[in-house]
Tab-separated table of C-alpha atoms in Angstrom:
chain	number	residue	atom	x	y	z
A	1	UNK	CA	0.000	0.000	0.000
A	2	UNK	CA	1.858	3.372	-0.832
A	3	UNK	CA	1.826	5.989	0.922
A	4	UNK	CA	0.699	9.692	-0.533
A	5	UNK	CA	1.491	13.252	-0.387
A	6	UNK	CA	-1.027	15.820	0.736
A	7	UNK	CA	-1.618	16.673	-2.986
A	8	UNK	CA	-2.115	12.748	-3.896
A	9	UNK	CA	1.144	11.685	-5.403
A	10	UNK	CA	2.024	8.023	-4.605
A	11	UNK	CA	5.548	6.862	-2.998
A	12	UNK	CA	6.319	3.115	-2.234
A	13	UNK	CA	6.941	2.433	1.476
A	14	UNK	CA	9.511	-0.574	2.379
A	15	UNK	CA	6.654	-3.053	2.799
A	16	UNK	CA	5.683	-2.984	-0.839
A	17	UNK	CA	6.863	-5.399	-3.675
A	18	UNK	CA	9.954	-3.287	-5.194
A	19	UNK	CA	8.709	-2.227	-8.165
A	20	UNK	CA	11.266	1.289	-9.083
A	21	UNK	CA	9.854	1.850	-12.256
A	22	UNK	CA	5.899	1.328	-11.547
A	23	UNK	CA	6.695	3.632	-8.850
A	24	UNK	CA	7.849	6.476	-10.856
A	25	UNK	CA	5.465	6.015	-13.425
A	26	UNK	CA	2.515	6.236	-10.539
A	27	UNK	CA	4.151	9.435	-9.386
A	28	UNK	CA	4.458	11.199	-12.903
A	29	UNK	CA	1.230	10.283	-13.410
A	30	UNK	CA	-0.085	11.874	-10.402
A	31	UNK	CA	1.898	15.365	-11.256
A	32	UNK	CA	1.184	15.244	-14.557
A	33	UNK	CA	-2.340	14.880	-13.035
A	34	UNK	CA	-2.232	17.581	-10.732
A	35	UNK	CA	-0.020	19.948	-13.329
A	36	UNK	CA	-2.964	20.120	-15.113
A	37	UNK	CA	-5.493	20.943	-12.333
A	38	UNK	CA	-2.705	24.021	-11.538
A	39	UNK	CA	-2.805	25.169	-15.068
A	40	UNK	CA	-6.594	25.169	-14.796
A	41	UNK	CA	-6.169	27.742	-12.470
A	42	UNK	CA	-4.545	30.040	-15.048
A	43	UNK	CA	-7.425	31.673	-16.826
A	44	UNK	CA	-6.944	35.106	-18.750
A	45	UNK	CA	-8.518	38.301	-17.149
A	46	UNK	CA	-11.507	39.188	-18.641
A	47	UNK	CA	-12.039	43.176	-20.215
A	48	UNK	CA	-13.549	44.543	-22.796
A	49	UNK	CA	-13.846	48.188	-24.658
A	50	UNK	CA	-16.357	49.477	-26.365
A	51	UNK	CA	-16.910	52.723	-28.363
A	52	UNK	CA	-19.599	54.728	-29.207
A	53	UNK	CA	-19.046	56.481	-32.616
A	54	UNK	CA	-22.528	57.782	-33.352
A	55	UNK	CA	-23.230	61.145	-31.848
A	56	UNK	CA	-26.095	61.021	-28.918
A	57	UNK	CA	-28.577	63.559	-28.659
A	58	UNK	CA	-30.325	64.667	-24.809
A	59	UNK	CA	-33.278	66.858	-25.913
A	60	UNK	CA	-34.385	69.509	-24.751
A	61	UNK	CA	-37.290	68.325	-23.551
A	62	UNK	CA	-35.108	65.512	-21.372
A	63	UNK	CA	-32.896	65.839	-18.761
A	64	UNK	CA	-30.903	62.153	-19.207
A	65	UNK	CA	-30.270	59.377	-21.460
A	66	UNK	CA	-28.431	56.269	-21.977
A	67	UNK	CA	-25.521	56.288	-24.696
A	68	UNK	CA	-25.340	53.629	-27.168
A	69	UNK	CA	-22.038	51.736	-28.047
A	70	UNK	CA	-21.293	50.779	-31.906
A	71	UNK	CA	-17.873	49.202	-32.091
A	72	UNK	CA	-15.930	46.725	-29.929
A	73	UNK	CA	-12.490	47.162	-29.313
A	74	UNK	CA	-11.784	44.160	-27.532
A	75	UNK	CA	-13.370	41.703	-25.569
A	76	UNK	CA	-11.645	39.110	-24.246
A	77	UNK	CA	-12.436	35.555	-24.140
A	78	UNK	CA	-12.720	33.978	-20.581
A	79	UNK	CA	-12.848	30.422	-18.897
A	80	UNK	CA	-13.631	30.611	-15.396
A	81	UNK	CA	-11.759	27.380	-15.315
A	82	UNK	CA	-9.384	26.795	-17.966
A	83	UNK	CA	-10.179	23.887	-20.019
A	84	UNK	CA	-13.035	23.057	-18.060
A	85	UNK	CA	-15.964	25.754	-18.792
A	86	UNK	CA	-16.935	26.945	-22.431
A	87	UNK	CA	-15.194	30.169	-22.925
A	88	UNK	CA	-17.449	33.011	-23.453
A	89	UNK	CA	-16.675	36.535	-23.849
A	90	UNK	CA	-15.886	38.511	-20.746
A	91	UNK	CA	-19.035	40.992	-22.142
A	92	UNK	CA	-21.519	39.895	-23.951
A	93	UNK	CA	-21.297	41.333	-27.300
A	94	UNK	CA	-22.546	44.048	-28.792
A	95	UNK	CA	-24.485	44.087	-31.673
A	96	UNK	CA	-26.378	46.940	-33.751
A	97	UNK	CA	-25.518	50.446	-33.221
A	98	UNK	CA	-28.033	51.325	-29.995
A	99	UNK	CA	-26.530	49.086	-27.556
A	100	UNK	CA	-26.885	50.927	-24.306
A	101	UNK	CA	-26.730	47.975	-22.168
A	102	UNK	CA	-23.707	46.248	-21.283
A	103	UNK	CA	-24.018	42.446	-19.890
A	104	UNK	CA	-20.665	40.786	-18.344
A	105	UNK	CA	-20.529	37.067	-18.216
A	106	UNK	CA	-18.440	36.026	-15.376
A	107	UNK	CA	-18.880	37.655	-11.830
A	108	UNK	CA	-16.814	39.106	-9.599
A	109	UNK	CA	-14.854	42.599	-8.237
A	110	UNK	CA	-14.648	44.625	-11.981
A	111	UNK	CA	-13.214	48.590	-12.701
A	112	UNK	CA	-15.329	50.180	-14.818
A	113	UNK	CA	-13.916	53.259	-16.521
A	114	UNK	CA	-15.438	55.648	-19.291
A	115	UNK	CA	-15.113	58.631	-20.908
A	116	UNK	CA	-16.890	60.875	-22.952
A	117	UNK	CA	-15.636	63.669	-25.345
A	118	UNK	CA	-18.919	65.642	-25.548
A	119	UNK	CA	-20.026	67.532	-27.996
A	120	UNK	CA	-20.319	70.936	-26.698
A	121	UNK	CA	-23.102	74.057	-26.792
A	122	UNK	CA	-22.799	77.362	-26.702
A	123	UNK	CA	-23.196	80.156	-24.682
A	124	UNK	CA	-26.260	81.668	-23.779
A	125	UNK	CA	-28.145	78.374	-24.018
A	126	UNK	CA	-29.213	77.981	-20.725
A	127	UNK	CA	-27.558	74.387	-20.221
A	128	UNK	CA	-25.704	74.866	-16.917
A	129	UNK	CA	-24.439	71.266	-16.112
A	130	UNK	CA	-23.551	67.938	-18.258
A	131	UNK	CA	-22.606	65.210	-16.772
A	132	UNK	CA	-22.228	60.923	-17.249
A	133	UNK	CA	-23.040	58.414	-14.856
A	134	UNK	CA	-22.054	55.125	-14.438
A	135	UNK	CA	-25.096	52.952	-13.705
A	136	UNK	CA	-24.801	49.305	-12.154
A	137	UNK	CA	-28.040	47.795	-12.437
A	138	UNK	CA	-29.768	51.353	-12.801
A	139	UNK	CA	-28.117	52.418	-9.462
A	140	UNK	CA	-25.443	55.357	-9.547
A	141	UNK	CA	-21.607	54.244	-8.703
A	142	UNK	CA	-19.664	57.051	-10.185
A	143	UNK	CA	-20.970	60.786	-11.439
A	144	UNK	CA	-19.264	63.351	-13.026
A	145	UNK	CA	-20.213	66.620	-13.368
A	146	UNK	CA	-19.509	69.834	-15.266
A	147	UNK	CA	-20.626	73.633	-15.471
A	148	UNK	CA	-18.220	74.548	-17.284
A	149	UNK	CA	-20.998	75.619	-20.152
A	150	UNK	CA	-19.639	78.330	-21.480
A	151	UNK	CA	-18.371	75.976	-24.943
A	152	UNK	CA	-17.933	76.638	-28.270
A	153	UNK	CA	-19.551	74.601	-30.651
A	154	UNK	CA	-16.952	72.123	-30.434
A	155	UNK	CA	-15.587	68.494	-29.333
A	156	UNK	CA	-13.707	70.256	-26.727
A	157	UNK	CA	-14.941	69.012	-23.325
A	158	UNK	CA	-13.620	65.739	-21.991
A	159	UNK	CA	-15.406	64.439	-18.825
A	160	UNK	CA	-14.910	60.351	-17.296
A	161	UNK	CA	-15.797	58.242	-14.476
A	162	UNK	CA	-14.973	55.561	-12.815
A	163	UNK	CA	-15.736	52.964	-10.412
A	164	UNK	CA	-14.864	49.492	-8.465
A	165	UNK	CA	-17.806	47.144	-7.891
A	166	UNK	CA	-18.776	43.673	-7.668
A	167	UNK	CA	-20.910	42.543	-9.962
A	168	UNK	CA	-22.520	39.132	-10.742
A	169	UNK	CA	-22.800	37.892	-14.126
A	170	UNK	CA	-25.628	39.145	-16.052
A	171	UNK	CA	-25.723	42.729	-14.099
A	172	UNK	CA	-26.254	45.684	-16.197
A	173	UNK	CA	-23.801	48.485	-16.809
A	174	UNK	CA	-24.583	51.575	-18.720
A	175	UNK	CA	-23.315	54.880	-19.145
A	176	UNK	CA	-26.047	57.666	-18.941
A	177	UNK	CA	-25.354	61.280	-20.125
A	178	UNK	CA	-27.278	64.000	-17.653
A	179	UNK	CA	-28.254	67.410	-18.326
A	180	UNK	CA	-29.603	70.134	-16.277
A	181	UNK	CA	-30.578	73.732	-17.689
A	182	UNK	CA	-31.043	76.780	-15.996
A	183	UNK	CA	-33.764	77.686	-18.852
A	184	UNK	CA	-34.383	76.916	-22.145
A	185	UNK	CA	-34.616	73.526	-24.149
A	186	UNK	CA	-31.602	73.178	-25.757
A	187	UNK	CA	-30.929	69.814	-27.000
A	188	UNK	CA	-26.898	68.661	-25.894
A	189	UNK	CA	-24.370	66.139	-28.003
A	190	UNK	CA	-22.304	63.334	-26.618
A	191	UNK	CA	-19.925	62.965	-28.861
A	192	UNK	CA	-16.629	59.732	-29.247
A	193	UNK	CA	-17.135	58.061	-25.979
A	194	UNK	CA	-15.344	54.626	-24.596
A	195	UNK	CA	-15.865	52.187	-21.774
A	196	UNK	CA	-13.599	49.447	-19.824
A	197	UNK	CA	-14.358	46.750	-18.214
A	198	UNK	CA	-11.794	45.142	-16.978
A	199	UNK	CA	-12.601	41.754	-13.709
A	200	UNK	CA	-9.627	42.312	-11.531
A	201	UNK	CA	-11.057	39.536	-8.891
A	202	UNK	CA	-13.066	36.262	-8.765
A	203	UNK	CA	-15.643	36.276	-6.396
B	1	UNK	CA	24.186	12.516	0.026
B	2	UNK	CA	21.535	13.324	-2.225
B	3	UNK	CA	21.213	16.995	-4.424
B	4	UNK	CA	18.360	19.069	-5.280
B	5	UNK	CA	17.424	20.429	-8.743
B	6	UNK	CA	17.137	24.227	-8.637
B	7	UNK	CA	13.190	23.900	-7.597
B	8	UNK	CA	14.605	22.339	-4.462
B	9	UNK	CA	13.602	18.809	-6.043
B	10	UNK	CA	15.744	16.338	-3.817
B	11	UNK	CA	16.853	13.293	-5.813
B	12	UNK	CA	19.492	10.979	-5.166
B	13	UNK	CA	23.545	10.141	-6.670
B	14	UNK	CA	24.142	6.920	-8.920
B	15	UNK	CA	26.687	6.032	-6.074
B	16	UNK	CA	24.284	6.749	-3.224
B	17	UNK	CA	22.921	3.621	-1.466
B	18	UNK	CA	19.152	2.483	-3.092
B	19	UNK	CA	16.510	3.329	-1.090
B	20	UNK	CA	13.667	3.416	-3.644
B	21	UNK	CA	10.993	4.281	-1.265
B	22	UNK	CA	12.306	6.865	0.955
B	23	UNK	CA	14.015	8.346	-2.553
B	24	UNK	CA	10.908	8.844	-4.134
B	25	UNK	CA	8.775	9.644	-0.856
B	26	UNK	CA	11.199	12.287	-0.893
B	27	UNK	CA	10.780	13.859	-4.556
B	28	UNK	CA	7.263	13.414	-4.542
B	29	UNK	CA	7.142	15.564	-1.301
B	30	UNK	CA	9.226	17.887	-2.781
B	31	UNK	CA	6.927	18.774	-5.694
B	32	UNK	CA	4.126	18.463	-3.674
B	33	UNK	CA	5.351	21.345	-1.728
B	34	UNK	CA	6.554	23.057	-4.739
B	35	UNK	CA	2.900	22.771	-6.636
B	36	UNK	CA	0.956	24.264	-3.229
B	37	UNK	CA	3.041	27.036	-3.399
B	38	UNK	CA	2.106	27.485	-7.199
B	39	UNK	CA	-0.832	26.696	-6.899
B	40	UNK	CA	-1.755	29.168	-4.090
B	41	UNK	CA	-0.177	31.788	-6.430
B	42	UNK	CA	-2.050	31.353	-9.048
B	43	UNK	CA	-5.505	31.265	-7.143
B	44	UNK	CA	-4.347	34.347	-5.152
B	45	UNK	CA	-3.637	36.155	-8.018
B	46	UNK	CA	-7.142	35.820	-9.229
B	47	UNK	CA	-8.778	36.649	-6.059
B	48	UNK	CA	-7.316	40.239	-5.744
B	49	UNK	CA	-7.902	42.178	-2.406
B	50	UNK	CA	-10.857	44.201	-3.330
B	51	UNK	CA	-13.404	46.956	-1.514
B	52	UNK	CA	-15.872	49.307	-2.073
B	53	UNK	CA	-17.921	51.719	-0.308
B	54	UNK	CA	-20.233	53.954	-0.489
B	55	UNK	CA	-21.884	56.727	1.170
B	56	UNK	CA	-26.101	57.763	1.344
B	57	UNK	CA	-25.715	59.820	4.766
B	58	UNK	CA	-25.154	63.419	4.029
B	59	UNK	CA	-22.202	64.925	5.456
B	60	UNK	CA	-21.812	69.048	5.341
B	61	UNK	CA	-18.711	70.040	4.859
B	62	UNK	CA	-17.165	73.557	6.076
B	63	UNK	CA	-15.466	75.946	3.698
B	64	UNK	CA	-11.967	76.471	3.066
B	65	UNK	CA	-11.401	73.227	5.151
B	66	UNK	CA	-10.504	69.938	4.689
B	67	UNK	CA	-12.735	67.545	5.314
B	68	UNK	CA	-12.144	63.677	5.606
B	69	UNK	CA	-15.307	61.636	3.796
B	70	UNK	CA	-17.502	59.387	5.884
B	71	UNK	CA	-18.452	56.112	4.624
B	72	UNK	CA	-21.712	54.570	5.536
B	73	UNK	CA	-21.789	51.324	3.870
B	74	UNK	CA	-19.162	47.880	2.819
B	75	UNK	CA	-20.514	47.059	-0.409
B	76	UNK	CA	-17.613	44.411	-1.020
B	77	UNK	CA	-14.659	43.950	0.758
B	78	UNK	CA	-12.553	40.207	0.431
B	79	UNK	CA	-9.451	41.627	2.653
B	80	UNK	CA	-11.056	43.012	5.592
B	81	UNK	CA	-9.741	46.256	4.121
B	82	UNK	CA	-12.929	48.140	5.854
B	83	UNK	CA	-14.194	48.106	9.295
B	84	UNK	CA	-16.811	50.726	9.479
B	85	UNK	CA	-17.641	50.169	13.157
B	86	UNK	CA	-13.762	50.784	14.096
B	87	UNK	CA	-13.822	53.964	11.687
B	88	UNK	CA	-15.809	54.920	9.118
B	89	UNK	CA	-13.284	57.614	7.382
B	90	UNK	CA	-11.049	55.303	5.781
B	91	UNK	CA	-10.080	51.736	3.849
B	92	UNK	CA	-6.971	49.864	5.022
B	93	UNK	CA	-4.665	47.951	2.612
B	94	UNK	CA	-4.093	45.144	3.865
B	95	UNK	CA	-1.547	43.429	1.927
B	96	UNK	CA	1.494	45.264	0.091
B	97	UNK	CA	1.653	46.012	-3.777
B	98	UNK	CA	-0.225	48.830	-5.748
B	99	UNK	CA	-3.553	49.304	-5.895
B	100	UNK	CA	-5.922	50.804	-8.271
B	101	UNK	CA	-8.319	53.405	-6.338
B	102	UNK	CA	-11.137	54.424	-7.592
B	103	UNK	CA	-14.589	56.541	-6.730
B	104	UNK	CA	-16.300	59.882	-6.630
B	105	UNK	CA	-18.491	62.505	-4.504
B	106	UNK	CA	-21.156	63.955	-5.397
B	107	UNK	CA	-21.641	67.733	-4.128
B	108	UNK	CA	-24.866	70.095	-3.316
B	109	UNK	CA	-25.031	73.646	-4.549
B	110	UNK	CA	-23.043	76.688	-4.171
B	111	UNK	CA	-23.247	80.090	-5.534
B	112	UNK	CA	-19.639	80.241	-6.035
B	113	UNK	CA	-16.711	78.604	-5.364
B	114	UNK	CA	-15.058	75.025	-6.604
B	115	UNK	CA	-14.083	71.763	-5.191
B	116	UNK	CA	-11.597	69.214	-5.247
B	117	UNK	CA	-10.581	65.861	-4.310
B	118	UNK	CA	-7.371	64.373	-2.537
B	119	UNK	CA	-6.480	60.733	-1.096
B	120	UNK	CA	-4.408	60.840	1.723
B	121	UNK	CA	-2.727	57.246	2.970
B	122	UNK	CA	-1.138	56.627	6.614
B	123	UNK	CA	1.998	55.199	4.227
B	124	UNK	CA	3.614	58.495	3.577
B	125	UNK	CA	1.540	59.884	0.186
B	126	UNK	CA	-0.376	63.061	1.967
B	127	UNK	CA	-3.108	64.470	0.471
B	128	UNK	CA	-2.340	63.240	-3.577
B	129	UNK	CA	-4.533	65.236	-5.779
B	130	UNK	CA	-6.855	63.033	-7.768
B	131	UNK	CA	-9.654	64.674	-9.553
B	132	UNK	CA	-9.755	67.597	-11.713
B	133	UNK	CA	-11.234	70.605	-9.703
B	134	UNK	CA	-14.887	71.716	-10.404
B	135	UNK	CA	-16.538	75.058	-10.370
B	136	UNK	CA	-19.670	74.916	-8.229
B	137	UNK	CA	-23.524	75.868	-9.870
B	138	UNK	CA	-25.994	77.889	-7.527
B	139	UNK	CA	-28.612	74.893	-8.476
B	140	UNK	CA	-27.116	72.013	-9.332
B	141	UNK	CA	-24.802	69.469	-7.920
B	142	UNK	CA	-21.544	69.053	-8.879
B	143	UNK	CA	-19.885	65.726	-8.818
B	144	UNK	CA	-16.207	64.476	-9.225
B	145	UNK	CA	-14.759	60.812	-9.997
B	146	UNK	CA	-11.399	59.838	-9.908
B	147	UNK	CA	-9.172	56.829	-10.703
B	148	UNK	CA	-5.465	56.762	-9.674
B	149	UNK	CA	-2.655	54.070	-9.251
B	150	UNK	CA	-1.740	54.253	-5.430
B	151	UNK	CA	1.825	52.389	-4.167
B	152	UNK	CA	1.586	50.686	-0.891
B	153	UNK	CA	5.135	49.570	0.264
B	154	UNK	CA	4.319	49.046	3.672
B	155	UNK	CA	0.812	47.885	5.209
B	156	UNK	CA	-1.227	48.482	6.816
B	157	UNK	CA	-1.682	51.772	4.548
B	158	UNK	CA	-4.827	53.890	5.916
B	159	UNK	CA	-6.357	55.310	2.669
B	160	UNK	CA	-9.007	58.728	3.274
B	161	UNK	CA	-10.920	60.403	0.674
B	162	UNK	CA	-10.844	64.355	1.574
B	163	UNK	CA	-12.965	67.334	-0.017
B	164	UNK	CA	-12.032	70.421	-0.107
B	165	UNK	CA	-14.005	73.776	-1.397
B	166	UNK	CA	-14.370	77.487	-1.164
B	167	UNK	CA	-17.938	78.295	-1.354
B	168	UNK	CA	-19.316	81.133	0.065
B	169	UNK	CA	-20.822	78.225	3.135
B	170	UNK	CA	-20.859	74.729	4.085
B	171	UNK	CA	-21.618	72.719	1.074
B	172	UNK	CA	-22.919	69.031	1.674
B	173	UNK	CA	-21.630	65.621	0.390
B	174	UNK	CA	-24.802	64.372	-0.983
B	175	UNK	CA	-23.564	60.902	-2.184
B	176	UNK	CA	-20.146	58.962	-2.738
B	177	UNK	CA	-18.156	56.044	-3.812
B	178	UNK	CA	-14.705	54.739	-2.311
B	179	UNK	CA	-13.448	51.216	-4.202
B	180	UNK	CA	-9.833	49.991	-3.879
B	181	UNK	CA	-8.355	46.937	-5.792
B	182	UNK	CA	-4.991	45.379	-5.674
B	183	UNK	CA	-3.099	45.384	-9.090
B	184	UNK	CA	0.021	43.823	-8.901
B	185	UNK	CA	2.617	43.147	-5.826
């Protein structure tokens, strides 16, 4: 009867038949074995980027709205354990051009960045603050704001957010553009955006 | 008199006496050591030491002062980074390495004035600016997010979130976020 190593791997004790090379052969099967269970381990991290490329419009009648994504810049694939689950994107795509919501497929702690070059008014327009929000599951984790409204008609204004959450798979992220206006209805552009998703932890 | 390969893999000279038993017992300890210790890598690697807060309890803070935020609420934390009950102003790295911080507050109204945002940590960074400033509105909030790369040689590393603003009065913290999440060692 041989005896066995906390991880499993078999060595002959004096009372059994000598048998050298069945021995070694029962060992390197074991780490070979257990080499594999390590490497299952090894899984890539999953993160994605998306852009949005077509310009979104707040109203003037509306105060908010979710911005759509168009193009994936990467998206990684992911095995929760290597070799062992079906790999599956660590977002689920996007498809079409008014994706606003954004699904990831494997839970966990995640950083979720974005930013937003936005497509600015002009004076006298009575928009005093734009802003972005990053919503998890229609609740606010990050908010940036600006009142800085005194733009030309330009893509000079650059505003981001970020935030650390855990979220389990299936959990809805979107970024929402906010407006607020001192008077008037003046509609507001959000122009080139991005977002990152990036799971730093398993749960 | 046996060797080890560089792994620390004991095996034994041609000329040593055969011992098959204790000779293996002994390399198949040997990597069993050797694969718990890469093993545990790997798995802590992919369970990094993460936390997040947030904050729903407004907190007023005075002009021209700075003001540590208050945190109300552990959302996540797999490090025992947070202990709101011990202190509710701050997360505590735990383990050494860097860490990327992230979060933002969210600010009532001023007539005038602007605000910023610094992290301060325990392990010698004081007060590291990390959001662009923001003009206040007379009606409308104002909020700031930030997301910075943060070094912590030493632990345990107190990390605070302080606001800063010169309005004309006390302007409250209306809402906020705190997360923390360990990057590399």
């Amino acid at each position: 009867m041989p005896g066995t190593t906390p991880r499993g791997f078999p060595y002959p004790v004096p009372a059994d038949p000598a048998d050298v090379a069945g021995a070694i052969e029962d060992l390197a099967t074991a780490i070979d074995a257990d080499l594999a269970t390590i490497n299952s381990y090894a899984v890539p991290r999953g993160m994605a980027q998306f852009l949005g490329t077509v310009t979104n419009t707040v109203p003037g009648t509306a105060t908010s709205g979710l911005l759509t994504w168009q193009l994936t810049d990467f998206n990684t694939t992911v095995r929760d354990v290597q070799f062992v689950d079906p790999a599956t994107q660590a977002v689920t795509p996007v498809t079409g051009v008014n994706t606003t919501v954004l699904l990831p497929q494997h839970s966990g702690f995640w950083q979720i960045m974005a930013s937003v070059q936005l497509r600015t008014t002009v004076p006298g327009l009575g928009v005093d603050m734009i802003g972005v929000e990053i919503l998890v599951g229609g609740v606010v984790v990050a908010r940036e704001t600006v009142h800085d409204t005194a733009f030309v008609a330009d893509l000079t204004h650059m505003i981001d957010a970020s935030a650390g959450v855990f979220l389990t798979a299936g959990t809805a992220v979107s970024l929402r553009a906010q407006v607020a206006r001192a008077s008037g209805t003046s509609p507001v552009e959000f122009g080139t955006r991005s977002i990152t998703l990036m799971r730093m932890s398993k749960p | 008199m046996s060797a080890n390969t560089p792994r620390g893999y004991t095996y034994p000279y041609y000329t040593d006496l055969a011992n098959a038993p204790s000779q293996i017992q002994d390399l198949a300890t040997d990597i069993d050591t050797d694969h718990t210790v890469i093993a545990t890598d790997i798995l802590d690697a992919q369970h990094a030491p993460s936390v997040n807060l947030t904050k729903a309890v407004i907190q007023s803070i005075a002009a021209n002062t700075n003001v540590t935020v208050t945190w109300n609420t552990e959302v996540f934390d797999n490090n025992s980074m947070a202990n709101l009950g011990v202190d509710n102003t701050r997360i505590q790295l735990q383990t050494p390495g860097y860490y990327l911080i992230s979060g933002y507050v969210q600010m009532g109204v001023a007539a005038s004035g602007a605000m910023s945002v610094t992290l301060t940590s325990s392990g010698g960074v004081s007060l590291n600016p990390v959001a662009m400033s923001r003009a206040f509105d007379n009606d409308k909030g104002t909020g700031m997010s930030w997301c910075v790369l943060h070094w912590a040689p030493v632990t345990p590393d107190n990390v605070t979130v302080v606001v800063r603003h010169n309005g004309p009065a006390a302007v409250d913290v209306q809402g906020a976020s705190l997360s923390a999440t360990k990057v590399a060692d």
